[in-house]
XYZ file of C-alpha atoms in Angstrom:
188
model
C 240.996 91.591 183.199
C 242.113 90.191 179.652
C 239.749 88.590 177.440
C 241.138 85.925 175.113
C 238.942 84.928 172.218
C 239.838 81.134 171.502
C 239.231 79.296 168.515
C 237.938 75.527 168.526
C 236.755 74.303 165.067
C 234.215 76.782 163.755
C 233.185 77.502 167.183
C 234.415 80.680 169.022
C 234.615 81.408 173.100
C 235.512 84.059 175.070
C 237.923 83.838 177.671
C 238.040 85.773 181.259
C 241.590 85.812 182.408
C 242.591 87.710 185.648
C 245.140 87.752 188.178
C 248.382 87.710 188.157
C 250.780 85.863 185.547
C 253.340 84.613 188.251
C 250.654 82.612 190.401
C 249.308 79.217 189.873
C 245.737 79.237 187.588
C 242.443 77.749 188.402
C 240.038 77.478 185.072
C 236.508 77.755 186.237
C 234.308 76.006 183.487
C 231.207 77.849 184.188
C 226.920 76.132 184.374
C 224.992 76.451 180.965
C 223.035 79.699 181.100
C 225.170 81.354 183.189
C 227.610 84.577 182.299
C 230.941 84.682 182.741
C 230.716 87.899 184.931
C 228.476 85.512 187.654
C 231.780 84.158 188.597
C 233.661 87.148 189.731
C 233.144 86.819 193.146
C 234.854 83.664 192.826
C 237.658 84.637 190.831
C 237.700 87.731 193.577
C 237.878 85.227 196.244
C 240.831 82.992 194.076
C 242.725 86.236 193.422
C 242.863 87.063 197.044
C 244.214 83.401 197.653
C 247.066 84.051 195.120
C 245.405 82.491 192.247
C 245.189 83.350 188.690
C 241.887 82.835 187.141
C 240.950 81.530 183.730
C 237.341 81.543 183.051
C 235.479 79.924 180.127
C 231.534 80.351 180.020
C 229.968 77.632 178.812
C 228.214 76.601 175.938
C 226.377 74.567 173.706
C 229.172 72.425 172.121
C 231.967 73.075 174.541
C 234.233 69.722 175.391
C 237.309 68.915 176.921
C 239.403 70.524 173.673
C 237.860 73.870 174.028
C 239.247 73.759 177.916
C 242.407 72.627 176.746
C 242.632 75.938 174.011
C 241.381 78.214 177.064
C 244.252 77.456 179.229
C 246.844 76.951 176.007
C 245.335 80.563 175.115
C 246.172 82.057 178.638
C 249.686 80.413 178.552
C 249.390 78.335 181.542
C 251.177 74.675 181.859
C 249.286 73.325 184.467
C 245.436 74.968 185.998
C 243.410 73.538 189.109
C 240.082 72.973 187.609
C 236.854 74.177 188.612
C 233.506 73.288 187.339
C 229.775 73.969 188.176
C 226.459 72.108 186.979
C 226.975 71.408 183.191
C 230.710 73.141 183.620
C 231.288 70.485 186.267
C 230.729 67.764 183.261
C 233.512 69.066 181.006
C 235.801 69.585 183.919
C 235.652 65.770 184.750
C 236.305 65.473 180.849
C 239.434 68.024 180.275
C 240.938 66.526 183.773
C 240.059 63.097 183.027
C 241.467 63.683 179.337
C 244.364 66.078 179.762
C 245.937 65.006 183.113
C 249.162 66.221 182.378
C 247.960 69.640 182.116
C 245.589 69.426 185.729
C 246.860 69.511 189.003
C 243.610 69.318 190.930
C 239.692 69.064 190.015
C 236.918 70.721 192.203
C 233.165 70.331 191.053
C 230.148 71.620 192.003
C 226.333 69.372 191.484
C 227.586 66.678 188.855
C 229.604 63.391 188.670
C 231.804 61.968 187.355
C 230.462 61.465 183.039
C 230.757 57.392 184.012
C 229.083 56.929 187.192
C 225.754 55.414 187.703
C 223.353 55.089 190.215
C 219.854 53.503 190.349
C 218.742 56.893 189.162
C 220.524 57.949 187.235
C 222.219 56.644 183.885
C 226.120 56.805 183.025
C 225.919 60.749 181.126
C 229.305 58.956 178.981
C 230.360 56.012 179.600
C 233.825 56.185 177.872
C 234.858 59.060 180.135
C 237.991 57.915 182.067
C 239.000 57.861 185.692
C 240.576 61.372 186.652
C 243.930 60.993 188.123
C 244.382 64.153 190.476
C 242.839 65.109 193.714
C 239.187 65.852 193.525
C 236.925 67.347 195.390
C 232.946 67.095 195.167
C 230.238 69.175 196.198
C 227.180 68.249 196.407
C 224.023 69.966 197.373
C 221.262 67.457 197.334
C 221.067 64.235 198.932
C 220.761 62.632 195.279
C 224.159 64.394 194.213
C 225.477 63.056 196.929
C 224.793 59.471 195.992
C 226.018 60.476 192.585
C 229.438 61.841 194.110
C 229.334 58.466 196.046
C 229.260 56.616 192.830
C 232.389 58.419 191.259
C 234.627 57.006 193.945
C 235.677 54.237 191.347
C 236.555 56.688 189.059
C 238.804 58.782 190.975
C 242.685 57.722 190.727
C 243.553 60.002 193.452
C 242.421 61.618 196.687
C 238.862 61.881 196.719
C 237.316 63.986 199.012
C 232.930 64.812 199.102
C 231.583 68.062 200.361
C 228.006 67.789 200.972
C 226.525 71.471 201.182
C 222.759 72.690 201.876
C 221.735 74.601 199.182
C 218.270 75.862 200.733
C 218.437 79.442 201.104
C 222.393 79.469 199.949
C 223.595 82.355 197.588
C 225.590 82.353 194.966
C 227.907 84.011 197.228
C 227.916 80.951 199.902
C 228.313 78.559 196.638
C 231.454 80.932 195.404
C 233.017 80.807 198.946
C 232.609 76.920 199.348
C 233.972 76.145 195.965
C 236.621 79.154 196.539
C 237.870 77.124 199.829
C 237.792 73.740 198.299
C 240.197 75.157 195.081
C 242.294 76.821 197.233
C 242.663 73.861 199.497
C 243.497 71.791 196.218
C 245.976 74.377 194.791
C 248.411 74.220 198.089
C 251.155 72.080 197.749
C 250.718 71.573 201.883
């Protein structure tokens, strides 16, 4: 594993990178609160699938621009993008931002930043649609209504995973969203 300290403003990250240099990348945007190291068996599962792994904890502050400095800082042209809970937010904002640089966007509990529903408010408004396949999981019957309200902003293949999170591990969350990114990566 390489770490890669990237520089965004006055603000510093660490990077995870793994796997190998030849294969196609997947940046995982990790949840708030949440250690980089949580996601190995996920990049373990990615690596096994061929993948190269890029992963970027996140962080108070992190946007789409610190994304787009991870994967400039691992020297990748194009990553399939991965993001959980508050990860998931600035995944939908680096794909939705930087298409040219995403080839696919898989996100676990959040919407898209735009969407509303009766219960929830539009997180930002000004967000744009994503143009790349995208893939949804949701875990609660009100994320699903919130991955139901993204449709509009989705300019490609959308596809929702609803997934029972009672008594699921973080294991059974890393194989879902393992299958789903690996699914997205192929060019079948």
């Amino acid at each position: 594993m390489e770490l890669v300290s990237v520089s965004v403003g006055d603000t510093e990250y660490e990077v995870r990178c793994d796997g190998d240099h030849r294969s196609g990348a997947v940046l995982i945007i990790g949840s708030a609160g949440v250690a980089a190291e949580s996601y190995d068996d996920l990049c373990a599962r990615l690596h096994n699938s061929g993948l190269r792994t890029i992963t970027l904890p996140h962080s108070p502050g992190i946007d789409h621009r610190a994304a787009l400095a991870a994967v400039d800082a691992a020297n990748a042209a194009w990553v399939n993008v991965a993001g959980y809970g508050a990860g998931a937010t600035v995944a939908w904002q680096f794909a939705a931002r930087h298409f040219n640089r995403v080839s696919s966007l898989v996100v676990l509990g959040a919407a898209h930043p735009a969407a509303a529903t009766a219960s929830a408010p539009a997180e930002d408004p000004e967000c744009p649609p994503v143009e790349v396949g995208t893939t949804i999981i949701s875990t609660s019957p009100a994320e699903l209504g919130q991955a139901k309200a993204s449709g509009p902003f989705v300019r490609g293949d959308l596809r929702i995973v609803s997934a029972n999170s009672e008594g699921a591990s973080g294991q059974d969350a890393a194989a879902i969203v393992a299958t789903e990114v690996v699914l997205r990566s192929n060019p079948w």
